[in-house]
GROMACS .gro file of C-alpha atoms in nm:
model
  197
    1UNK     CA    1   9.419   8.197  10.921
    2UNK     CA    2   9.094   8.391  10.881
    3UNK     CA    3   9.061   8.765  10.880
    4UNK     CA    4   8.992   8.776  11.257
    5UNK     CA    5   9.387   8.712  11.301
    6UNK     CA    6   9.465   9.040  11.114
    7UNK     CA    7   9.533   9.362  11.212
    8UNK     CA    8   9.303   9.637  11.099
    9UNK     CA    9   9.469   9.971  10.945
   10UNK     CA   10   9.304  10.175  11.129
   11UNK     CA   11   9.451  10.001  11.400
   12UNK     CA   12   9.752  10.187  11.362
   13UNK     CA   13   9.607  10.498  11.393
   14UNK     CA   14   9.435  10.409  11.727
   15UNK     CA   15   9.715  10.318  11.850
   16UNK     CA   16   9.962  10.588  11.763
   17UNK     CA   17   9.693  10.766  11.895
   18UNK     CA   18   9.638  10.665  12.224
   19UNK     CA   19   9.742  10.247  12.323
   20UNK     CA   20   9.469  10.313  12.544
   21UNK     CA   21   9.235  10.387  12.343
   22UNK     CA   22   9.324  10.130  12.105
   23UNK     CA   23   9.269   9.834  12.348
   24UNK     CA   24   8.926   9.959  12.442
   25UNK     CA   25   8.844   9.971  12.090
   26UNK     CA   26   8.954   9.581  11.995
   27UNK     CA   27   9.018   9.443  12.292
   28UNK     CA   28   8.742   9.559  12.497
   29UNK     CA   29   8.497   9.633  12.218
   30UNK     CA   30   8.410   9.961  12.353
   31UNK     CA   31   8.287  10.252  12.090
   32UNK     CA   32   8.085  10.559  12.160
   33UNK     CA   33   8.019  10.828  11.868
   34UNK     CA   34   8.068  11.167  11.916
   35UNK     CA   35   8.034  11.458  11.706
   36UNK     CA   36   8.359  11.372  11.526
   37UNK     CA   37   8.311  11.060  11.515
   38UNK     CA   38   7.982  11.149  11.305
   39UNK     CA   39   8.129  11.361  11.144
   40UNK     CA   40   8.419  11.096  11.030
   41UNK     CA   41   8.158  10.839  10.943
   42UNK     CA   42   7.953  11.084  10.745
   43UNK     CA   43   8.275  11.180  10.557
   44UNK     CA   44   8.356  10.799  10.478
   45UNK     CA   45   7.999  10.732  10.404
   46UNK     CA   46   8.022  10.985  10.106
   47UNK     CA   47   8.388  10.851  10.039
   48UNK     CA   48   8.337  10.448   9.997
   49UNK     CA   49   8.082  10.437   9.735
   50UNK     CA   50   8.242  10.174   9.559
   51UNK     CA   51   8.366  10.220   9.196
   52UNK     CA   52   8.639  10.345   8.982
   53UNK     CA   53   8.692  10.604   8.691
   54UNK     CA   54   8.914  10.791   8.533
   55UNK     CA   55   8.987  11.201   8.588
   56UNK     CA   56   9.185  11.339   8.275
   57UNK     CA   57   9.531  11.109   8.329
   58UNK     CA   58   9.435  11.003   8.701
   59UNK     CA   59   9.291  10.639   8.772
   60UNK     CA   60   9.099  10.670   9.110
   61UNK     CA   61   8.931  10.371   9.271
   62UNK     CA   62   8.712  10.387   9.605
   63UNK     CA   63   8.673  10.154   9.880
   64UNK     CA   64   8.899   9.872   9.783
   65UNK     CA   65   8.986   9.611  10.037
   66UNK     CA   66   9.384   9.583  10.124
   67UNK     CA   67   9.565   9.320  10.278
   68UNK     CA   68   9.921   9.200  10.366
   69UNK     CA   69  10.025   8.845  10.438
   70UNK     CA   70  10.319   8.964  10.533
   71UNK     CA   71  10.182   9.201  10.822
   72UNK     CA   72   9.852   9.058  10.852
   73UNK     CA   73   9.707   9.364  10.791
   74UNK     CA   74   9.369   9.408  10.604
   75UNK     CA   75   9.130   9.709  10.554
   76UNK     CA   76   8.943   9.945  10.353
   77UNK     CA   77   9.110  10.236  10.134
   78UNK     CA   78   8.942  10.512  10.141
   79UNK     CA   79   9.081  10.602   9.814
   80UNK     CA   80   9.348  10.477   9.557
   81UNK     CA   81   9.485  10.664   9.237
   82UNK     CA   82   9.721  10.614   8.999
   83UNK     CA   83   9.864  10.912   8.757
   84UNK     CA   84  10.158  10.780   8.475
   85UNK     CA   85  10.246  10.427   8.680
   86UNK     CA   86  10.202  10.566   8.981
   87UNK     CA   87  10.030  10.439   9.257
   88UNK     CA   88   9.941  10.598   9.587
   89UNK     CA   89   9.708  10.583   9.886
   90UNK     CA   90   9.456  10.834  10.018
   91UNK     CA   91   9.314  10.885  10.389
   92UNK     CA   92   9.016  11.066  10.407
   93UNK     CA   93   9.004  11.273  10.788
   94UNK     CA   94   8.726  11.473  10.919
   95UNK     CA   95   8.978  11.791  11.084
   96UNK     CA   96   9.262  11.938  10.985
   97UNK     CA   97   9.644  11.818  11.008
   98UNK     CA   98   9.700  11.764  11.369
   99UNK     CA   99   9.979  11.780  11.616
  100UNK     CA  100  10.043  11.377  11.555
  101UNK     CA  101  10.185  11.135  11.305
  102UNK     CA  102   9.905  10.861  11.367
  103UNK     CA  103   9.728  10.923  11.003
  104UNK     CA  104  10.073  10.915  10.840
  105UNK     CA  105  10.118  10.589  10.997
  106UNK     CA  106   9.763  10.496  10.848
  107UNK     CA  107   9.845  10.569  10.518
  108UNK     CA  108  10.173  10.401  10.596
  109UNK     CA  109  10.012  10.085  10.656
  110UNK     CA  110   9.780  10.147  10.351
  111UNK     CA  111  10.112  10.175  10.104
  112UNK     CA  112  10.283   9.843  10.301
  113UNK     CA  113   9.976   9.604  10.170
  114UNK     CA  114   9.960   9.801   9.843
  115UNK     CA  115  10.326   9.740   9.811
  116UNK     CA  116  10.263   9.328   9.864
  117UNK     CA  117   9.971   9.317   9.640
  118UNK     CA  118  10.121   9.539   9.342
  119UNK     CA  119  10.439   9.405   9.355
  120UNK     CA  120  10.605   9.739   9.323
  121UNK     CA  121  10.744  10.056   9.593
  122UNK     CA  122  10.468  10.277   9.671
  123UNK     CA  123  10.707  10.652   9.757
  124UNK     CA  124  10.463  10.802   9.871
  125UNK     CA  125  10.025  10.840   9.991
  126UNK     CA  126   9.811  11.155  10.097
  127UNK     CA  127   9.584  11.234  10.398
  128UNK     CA  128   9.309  11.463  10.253
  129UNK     CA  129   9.143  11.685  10.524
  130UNK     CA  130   8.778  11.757  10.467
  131UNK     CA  131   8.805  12.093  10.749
  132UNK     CA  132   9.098  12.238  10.481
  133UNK     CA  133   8.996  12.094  10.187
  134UNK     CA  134   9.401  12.018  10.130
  135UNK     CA  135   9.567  11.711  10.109
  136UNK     CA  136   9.895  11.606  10.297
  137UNK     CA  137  10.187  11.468  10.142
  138UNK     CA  138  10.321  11.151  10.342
  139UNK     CA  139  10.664  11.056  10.227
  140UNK     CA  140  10.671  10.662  10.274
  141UNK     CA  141  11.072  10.711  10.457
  142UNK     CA  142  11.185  10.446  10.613
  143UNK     CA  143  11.199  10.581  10.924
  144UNK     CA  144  10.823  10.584  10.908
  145UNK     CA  145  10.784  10.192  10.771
  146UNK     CA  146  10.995  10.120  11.088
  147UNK     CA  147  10.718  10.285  11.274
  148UNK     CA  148  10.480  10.115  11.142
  149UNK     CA  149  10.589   9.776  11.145
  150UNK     CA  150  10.704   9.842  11.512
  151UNK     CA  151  10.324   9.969  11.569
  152UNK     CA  152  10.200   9.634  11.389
  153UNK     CA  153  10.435   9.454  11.631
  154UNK     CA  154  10.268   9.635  11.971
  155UNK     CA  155   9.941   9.626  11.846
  156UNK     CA  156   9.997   9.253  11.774
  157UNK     CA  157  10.101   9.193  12.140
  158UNK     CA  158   9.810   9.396  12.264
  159UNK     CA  159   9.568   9.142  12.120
  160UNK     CA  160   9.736   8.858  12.208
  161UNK     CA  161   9.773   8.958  12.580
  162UNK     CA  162   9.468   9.155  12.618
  163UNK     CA  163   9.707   9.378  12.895
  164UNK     CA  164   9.537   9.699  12.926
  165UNK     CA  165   9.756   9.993  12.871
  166UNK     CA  166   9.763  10.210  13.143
  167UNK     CA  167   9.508  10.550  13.084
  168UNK     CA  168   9.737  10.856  13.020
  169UNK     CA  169   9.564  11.194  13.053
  170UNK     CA  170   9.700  11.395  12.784
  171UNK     CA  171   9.550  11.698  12.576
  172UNK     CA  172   9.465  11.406  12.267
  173UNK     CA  173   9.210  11.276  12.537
  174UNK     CA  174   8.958  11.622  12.509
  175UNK     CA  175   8.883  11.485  12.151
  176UNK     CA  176   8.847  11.128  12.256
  177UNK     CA  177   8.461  10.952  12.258
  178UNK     CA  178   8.584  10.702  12.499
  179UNK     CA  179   8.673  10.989  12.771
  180UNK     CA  180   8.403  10.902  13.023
  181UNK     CA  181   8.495  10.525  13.013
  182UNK     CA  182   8.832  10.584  13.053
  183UNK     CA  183   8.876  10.853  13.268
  184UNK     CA  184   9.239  10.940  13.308
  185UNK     CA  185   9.229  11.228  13.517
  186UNK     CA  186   9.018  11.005  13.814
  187UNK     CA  187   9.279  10.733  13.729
  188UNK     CA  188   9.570  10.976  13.816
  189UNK     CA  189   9.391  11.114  14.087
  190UNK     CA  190   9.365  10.821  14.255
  191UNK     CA  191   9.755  10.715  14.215
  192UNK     CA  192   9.806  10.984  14.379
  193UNK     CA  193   9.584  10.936  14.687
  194UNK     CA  194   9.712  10.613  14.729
  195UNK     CA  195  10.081  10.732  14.717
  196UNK     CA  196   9.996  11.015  14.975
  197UNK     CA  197   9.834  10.731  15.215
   0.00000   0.00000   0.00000
């Protein structure tokens, strides 16, 4: 098995997102920046220069490479500390918190391969928002492993079938880079032309 049969993180996130979205993405290959997408890379660009140190009693080390076996998951952490024996993951997002749980279920995923590689529970990670300033505490339940490892599954299924999910027009999609390729309005427009014929 080679790293082409994993899942990305960031997968999740995509997906949670919008399944849509997420197949145009790594099924399709489709990308288009926007301004937050710019904005995102711009952040991570300053984020994963590559080192560690030490802050007072916190151990922080940037742009590591995760993986799990057990998932076949692999990425890049944006950020990984440890204060007193304590391990934890942090996201780095352009915005504020938003409306949806897909970066909890990044960070999620981030804590699931730290978990195989250190050997030991990882309670809990953070999403830090660059528009705030603030990071958010995400609680590692396991309600939300369940969600993950359920998103792993779909995502999984996606990219073995290739089955395009259909285009949902929801407020998420006013955000979205890949609007004009997807088009959901035109899509539900046309459904229901044909159902009026």
């Amino acid at each position: 098995m080679n790293n082409s049969d994993y899942i990305t993180i960031a997968a999740l996130n995509q997906y949670s997102y919008c399944p849509h979205r997420c197949w145009r993405m790594f099924c399709a290959g489709e990308f288009r920046d926007n301004h937050y997408t710019l904005e995102g890379t711009d952040l991570h660009e300053r984020v994963h220069t590559l080192g560690d140190e030490n802050r007072e009693e916190v151990w922080q080390v940037r742009a590591i490479w995760l993986k799990s076996e057990r998932y076949k998951l692999i990425g890049k952490a944006d950020l990984i500390e440890s204060v007193e024996g304590e391990i934890y993951p942090i996201e780095y997002k352009r915005g504020k918190k938003g409306e949806w749980d897909n970066d909890e279920l990044q960070v999620c995923a981030q804590a699931l391969c730290l978990e195989e590689m250190m050997g030991k529970a990882i309670p809990r990670g953070y999403v830090y928002y660059a528009q705030t300033r603030r990071r958010q505490e995400v609680e590692i339940t396991e309600g939300l492993r369940q969600e993950a490892i359920a998103t792993i599954e779909a995502i999984s299924t996606l990219l073995q079938t290739g089955t395009m999910p259909p285009a949902i027009y929801s407020k998420r999609c006013r955000g979205c880079s890949l609007f004009r390729q997807c088009l959901p309005q035109a899509t539900d427009k046309i459904k229901r032309y044909q159902e009026a014929s």
